mmCIF file of C-alpha atoms in Angstrom:
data_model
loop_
_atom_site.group_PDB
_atom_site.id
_atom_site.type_symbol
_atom_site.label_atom_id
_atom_site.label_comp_id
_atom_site.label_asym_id
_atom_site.label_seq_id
_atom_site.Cartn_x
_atom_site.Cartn_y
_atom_site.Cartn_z
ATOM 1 C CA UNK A 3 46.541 -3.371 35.216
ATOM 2 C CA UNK A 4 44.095 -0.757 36.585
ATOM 3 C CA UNK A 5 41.565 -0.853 33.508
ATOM 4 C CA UNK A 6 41.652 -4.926 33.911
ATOM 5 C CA UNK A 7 40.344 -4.149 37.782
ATOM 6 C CA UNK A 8 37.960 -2.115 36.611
ATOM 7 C CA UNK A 9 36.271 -4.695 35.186
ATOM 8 C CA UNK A 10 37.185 -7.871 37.610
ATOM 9 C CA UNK A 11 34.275 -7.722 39.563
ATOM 10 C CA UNK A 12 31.249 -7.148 36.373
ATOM 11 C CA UNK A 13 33.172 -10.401 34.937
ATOM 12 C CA UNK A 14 32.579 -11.817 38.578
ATOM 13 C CA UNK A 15 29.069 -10.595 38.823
ATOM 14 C CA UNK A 16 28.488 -12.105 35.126
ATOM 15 C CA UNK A 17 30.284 -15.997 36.438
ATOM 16 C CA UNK A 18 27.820 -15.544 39.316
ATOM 17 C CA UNK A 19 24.860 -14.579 37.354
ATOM 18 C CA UNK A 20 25.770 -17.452 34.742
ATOM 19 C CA UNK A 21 24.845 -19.574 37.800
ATOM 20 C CA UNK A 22 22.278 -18.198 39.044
ATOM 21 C CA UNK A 23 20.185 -18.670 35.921
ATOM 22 C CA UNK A 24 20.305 -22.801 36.607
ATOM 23 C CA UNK A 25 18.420 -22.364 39.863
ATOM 24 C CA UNK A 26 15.126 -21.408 40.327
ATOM 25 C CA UNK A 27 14.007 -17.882 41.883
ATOM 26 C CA UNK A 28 13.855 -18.483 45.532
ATOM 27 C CA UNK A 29 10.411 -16.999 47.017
ATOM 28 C CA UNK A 30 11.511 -18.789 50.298
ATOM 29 C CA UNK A 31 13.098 -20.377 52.522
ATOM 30 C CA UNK A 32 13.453 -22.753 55.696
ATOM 31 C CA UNK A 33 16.164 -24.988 57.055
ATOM 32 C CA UNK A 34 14.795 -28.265 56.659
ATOM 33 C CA UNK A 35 11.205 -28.575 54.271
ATOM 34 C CA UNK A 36 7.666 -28.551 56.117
ATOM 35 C CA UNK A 37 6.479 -30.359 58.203
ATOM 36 C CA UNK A 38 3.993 -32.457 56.504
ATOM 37 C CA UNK A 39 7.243 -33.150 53.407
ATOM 38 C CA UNK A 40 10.193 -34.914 54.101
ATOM 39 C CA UNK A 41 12.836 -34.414 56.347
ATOM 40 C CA UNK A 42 10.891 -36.125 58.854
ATOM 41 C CA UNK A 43 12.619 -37.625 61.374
ATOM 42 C CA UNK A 44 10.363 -40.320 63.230
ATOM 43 C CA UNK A 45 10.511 -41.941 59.317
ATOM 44 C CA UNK A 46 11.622 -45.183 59.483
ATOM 45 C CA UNK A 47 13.022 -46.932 56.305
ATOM 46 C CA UNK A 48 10.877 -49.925 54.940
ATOM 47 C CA UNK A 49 12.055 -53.799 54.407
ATOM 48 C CA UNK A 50 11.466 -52.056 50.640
ATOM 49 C CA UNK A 51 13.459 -49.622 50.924
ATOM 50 C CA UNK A 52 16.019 -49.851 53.851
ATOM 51 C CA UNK A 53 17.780 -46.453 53.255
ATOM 52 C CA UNK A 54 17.117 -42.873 53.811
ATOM 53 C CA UNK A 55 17.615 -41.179 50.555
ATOM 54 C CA UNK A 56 19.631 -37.614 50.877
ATOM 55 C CA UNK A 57 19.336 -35.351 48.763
ATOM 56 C CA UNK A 58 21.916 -32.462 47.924
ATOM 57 C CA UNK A 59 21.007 -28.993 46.664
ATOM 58 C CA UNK A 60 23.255 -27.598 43.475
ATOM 59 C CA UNK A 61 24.949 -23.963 43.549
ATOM 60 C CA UNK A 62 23.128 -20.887 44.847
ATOM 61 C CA UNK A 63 20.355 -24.051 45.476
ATOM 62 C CA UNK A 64 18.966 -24.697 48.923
ATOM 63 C CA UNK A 65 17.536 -27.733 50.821
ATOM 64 C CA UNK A 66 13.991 -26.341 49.538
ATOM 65 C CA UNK A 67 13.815 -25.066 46.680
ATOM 66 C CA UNK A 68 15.609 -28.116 44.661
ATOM 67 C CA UNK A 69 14.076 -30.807 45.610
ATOM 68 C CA UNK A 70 10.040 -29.509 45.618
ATOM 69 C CA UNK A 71 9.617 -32.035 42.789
ATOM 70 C CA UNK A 72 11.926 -35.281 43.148
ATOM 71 C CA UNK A 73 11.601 -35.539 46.942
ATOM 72 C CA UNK A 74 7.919 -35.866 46.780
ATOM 73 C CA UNK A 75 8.412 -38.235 43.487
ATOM 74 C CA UNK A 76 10.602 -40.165 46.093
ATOM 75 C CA UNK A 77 8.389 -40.113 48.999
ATOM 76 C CA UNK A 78 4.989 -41.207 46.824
ATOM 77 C CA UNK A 79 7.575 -44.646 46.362
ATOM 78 C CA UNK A 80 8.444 -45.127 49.974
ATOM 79 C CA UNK A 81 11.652 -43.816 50.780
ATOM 80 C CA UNK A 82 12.590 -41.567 53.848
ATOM 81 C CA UNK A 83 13.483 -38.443 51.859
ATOM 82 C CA UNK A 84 15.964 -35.987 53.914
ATOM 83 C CA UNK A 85 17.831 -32.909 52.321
ATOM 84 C CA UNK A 86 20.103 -30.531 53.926
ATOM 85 C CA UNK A 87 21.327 -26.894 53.076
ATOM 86 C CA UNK A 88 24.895 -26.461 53.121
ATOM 87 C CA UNK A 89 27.909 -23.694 51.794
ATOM 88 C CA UNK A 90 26.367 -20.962 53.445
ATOM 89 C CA UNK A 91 28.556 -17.329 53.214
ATOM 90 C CA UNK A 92 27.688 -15.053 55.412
ATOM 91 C CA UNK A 93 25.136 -12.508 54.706
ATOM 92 C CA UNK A 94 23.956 -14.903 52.088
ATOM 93 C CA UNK A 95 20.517 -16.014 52.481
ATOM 94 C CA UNK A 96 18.705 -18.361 50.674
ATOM 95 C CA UNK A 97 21.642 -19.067 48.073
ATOM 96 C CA UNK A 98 23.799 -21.545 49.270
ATOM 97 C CA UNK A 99 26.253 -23.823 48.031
ATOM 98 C CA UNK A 100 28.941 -20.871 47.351
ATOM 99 C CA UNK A 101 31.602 -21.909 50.217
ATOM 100 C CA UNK A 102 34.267 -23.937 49.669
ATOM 101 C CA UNK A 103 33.998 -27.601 48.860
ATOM 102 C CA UNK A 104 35.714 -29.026 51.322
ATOM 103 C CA UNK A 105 34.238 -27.711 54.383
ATOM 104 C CA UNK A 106 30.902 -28.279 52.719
ATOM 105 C CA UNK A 107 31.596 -31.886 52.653
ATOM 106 C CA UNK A 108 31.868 -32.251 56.213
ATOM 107 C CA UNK A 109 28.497 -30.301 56.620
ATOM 108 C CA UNK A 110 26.933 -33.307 54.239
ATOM 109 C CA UNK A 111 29.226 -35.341 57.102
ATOM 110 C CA UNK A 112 27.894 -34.239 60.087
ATOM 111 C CA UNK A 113 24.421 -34.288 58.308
ATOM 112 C CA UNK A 114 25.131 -38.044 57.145
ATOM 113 C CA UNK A 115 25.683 -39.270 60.502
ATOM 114 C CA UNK A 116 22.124 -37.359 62.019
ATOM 115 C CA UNK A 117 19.925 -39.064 60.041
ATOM 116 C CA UNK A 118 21.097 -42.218 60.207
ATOM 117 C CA UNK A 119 21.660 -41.567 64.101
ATOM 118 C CA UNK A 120 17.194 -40.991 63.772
ATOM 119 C CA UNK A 121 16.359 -43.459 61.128
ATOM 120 C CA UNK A 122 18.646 -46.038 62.571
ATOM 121 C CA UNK A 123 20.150 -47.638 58.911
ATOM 122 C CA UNK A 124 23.259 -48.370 58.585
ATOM 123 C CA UNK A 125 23.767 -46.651 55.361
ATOM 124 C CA UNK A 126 22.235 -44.128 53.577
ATOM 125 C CA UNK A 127 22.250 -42.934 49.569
ATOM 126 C CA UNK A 128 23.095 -39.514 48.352
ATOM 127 C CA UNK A 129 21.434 -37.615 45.210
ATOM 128 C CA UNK A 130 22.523 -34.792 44.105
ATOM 129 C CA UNK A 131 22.342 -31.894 41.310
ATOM 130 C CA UNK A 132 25.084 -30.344 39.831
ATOM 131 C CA UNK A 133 27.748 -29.767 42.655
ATOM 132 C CA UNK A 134 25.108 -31.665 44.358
ATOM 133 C CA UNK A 135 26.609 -34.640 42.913
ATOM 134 C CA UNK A 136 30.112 -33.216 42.705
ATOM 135 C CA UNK A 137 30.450 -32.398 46.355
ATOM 136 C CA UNK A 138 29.799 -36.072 48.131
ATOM 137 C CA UNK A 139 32.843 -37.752 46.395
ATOM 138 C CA UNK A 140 35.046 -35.622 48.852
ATOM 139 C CA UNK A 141 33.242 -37.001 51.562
ATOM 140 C CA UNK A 142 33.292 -40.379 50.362
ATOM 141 C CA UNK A 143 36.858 -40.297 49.601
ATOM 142 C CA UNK A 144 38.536 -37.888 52.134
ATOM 143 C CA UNK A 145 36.212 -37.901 55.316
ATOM 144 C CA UNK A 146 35.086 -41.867 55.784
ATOM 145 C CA UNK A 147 32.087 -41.474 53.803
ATOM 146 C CA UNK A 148 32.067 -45.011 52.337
ATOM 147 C CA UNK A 149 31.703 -46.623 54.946
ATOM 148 C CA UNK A 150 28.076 -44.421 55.568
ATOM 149 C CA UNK A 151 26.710 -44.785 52.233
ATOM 150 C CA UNK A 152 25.609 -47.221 49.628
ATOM 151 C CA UNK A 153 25.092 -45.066 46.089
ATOM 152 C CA UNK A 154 25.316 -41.694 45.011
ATOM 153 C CA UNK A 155 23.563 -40.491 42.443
ATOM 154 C CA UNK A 156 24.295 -37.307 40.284
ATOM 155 C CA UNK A 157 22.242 -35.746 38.289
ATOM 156 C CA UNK A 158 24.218 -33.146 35.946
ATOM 157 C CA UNK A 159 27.234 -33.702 38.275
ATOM 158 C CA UNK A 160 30.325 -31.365 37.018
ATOM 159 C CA UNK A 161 32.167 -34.197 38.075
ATOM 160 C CA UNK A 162 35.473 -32.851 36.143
ATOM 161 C CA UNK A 163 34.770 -28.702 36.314
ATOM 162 C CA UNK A 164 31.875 -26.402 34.980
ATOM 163 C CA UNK A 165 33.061 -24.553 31.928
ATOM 164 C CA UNK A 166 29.754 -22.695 31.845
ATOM 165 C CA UNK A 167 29.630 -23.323 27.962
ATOM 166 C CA UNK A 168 33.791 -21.708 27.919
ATOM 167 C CA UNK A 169 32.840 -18.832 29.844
ATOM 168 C CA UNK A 170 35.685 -19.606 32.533
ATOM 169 C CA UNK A 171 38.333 -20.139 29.326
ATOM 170 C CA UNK A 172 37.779 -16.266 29.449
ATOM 171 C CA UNK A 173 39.398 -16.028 32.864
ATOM 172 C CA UNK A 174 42.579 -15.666 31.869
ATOM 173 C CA UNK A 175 42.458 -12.544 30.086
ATOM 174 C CA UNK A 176 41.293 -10.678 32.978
ATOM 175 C CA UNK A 177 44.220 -10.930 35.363
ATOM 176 C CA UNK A 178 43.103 -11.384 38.912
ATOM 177 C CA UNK A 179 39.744 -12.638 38.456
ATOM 178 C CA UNK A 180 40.603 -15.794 39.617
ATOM 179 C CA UNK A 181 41.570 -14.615 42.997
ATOM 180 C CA UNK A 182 39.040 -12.596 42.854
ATOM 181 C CA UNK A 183 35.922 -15.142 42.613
ATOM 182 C CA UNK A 184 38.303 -17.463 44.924
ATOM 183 C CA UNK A 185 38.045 -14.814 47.311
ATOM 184 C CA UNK A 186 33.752 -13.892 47.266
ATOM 185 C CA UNK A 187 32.833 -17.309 46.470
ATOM 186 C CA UNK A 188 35.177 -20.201 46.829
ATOM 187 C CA UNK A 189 32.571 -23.049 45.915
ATOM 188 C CA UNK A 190 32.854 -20.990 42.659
ATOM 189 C CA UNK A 191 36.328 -21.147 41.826
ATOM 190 C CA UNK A 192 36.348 -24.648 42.973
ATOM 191 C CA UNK A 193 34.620 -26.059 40.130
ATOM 192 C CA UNK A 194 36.032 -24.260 37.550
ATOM 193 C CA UNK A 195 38.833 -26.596 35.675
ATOM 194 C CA UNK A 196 41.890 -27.158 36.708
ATOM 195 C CA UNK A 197 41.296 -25.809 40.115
ATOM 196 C CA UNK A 198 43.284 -27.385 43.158
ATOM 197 C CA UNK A 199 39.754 -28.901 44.547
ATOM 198 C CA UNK A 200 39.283 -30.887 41.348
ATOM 199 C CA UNK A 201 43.004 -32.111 41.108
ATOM 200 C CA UNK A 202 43.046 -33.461 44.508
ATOM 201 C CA UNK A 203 39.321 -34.515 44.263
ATOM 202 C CA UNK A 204 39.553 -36.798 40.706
ATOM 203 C CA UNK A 205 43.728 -37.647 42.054
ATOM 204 C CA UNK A 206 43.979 -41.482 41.929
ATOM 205 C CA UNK A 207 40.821 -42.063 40.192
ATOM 206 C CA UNK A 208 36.918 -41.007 40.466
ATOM 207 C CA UNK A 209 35.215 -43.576 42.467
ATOM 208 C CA UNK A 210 36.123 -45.637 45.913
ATOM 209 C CA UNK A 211 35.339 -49.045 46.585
ATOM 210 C CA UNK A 212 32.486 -50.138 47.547
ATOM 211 C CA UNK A 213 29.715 -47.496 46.597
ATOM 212 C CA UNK A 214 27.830 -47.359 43.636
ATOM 213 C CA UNK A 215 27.646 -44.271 41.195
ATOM 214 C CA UNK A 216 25.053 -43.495 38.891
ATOM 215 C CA UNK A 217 25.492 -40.333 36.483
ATOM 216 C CA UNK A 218 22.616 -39.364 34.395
ATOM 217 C CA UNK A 219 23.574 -36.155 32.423
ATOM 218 C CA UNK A 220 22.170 -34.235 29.453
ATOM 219 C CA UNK A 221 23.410 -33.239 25.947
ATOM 220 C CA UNK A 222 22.169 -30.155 26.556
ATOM 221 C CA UNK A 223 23.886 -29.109 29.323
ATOM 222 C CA UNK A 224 24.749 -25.428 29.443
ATOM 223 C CA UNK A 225 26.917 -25.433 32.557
ATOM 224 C CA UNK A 226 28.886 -28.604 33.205
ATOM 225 C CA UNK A 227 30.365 -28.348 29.908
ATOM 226 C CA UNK A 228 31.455 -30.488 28.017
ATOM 227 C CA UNK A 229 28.829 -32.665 28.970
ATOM 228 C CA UNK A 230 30.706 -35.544 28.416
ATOM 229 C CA UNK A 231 33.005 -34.533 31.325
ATOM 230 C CA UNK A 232 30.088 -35.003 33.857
ATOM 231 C CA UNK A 233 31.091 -39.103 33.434
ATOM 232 C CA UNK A 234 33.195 -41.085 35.846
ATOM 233 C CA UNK A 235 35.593 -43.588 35.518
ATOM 234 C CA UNK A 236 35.329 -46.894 37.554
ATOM 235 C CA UNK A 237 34.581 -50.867 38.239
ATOM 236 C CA UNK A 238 30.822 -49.780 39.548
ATOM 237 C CA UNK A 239 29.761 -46.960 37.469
ATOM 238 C CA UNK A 240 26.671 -46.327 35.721
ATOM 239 C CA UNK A 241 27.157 -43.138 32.990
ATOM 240 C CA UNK A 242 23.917 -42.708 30.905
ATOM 241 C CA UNK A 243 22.700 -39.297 29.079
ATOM 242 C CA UNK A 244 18.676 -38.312 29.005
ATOM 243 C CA UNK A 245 18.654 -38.152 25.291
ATOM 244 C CA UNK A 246 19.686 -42.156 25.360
ATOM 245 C CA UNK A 247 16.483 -43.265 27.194
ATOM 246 C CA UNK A 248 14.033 -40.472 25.926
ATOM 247 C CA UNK A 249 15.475 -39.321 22.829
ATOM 248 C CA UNK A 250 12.777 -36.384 22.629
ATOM 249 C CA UNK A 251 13.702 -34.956 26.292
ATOM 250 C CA UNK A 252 15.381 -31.425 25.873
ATOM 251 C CA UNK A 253 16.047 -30.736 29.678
ATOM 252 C CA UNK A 254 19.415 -28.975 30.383
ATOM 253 C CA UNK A 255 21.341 -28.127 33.271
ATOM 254 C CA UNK A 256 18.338 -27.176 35.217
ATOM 255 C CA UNK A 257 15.285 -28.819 34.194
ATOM 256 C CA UNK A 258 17.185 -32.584 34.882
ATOM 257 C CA UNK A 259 16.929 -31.758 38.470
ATOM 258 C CA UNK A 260 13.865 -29.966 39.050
ATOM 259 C CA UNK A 261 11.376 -31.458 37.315
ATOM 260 C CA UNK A 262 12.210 -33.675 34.433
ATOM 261 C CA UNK A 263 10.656 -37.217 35.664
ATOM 262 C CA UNK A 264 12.018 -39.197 33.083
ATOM 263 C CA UNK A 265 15.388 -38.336 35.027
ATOM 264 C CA UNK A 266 13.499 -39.346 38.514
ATOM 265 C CA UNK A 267 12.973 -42.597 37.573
ATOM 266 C CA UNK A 268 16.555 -43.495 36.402
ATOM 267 C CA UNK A 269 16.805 -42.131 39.528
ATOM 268 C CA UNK A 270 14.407 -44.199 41.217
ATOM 269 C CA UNK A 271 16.332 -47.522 39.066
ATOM 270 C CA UNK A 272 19.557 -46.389 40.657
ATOM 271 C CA UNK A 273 18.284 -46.492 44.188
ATOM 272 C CA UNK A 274 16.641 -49.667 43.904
ATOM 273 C CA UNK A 275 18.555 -51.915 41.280
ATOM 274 C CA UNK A 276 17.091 -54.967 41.927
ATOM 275 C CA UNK A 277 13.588 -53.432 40.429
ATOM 276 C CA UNK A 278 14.358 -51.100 38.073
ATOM 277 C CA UNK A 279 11.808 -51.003 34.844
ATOM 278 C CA UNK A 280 13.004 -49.692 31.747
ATOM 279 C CA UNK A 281 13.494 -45.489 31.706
ATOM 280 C CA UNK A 282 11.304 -44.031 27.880
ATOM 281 C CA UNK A 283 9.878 -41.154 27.326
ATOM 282 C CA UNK A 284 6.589 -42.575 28.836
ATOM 283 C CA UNK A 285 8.226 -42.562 32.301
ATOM 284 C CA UNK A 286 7.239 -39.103 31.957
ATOM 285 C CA UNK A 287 3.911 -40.234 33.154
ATOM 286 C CA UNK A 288 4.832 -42.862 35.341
#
């Protein structure tokens, strides 16, 4: 057992730095963006577009640093654009999204219920990246989330686990690594497959009644692998992949979020249904 320990935490240190490769550098940071961005709090949603959009960071992501592209995208159409930074560890700056699940969920809760306290809707919709979009279905399911919000929208969700293309099937051979990444960073070991998050999470089926769920992934994925497994099952789902509206787009795991805009305006169809245009490559421009 003792050479195995030896090298528990470089395989943790590798799982971490996997992940830390699909966010972008961080040069800095605040709680909420500036002033003259969103999170602005006298916004008040338009007859347009009645809902505050929120909009949920990835791993090691932060309430910043994510959304510098689609929130603006978002704004420049109307919306009330909010965004919130959540799974903070302590002693861990800037990188966020690393505590577990569960307790992050009611920080998107308690987050939930403050903006549409200031904006005054009744509901709101969620879009998120990667855990991002993972996250809110325990607070839609488990903590009365439903009832708050109309659609969430995931973009590269790891809906069913992140394999990091197999690099957690190599778990196993290192006994105790599990714990071990359970133990630094629960949000982690929470979306690896198999976990007990993910059993209880997709238990009963993937969706609830009542909100609408849009998942736009990409074939080339390098972290929620299989890609496929990013999908949800349900009566008001909406799966699509990049490649099927812009056959030419080769965003992965990163680029869907951050700046790929032919992904911001499925996004932008899935927020307002009722005027949705047709997502091509030229939506790129749009």
């Amino acid at each position: 057992m003792l050479p195995w320990k030896r090298v528990l935490r470089p395989l943790t240190a590798l799982l971490v730095a996997a992940a830390v490769a699909t966010v972008p550098a961080a040069t800095a940071h605040a709680s909420s963006a500036p002033a003259t961005g969103w999170n602005d709090y006298s916004c008040r949603p338009s007859t347009a577009h009645p809902r505050p959009v929120i909009l949920v960071h990835g791993t090691l992501g932060n309430s910043v640093d994510n959304w510098l592209s689609l929130a603006p995208y978002l704004e420049d159409r109307g919306y009330c654009v909010f965004s919130l930074d959540y799974g903070q560890l302590s002693g861990v700056p800037v990188f966020y999204g690393l505590g577990p699940i569960d307790k992050s969920a009611e920080q998107l809760s308690a987050f939930v219920d403050k903006v549409l306290t200031a904006t005054g809707a009744a509901k709101a919709d969620l879009v998120g990246h990667s855990q991002g979009g993972l996250m809110p279905r325990y607070y839609l399911k488990f903590l009365g989330g439903a009832a708050k919000v109309n659609a969430l929208v995931g973009l590269a969700p790891d809906n069913h686990g992140a394999t990091l293309s197999g690099l957690t099937n190599l778990l196993p051979y290192f006994p105790g690594a599990s714990d071990l990444i359970k133990a630094t960073t629960p949000g982690l070991a929470d979306q690896i497959p198999g976990s007990a998050f993910l059993t209880k999470l997709n238990a009963g089926g993937d969706t609830v009644p009542g909100v609408h769920y849009t998942v736009i992934a990409t074939q080339y994925d390098e972290v929620a692998t299989p890609w496929q497994s990013q999908y949800l099952t349900g009566s008001d789902v909406h799966n699509v992949a990049l490649q099927d509206l812009c056959s030419l787009d080769l965003s992965e795991h990163v680029a869907i979020g951050l700046f790929d805009r032919i992904a911001f305006h499925e996004v932008a169809n899935a927020l307002d249904a009722a005027h949705a245009t047709a997502t091509t490559c030229a939506s790129a421009f749009s």
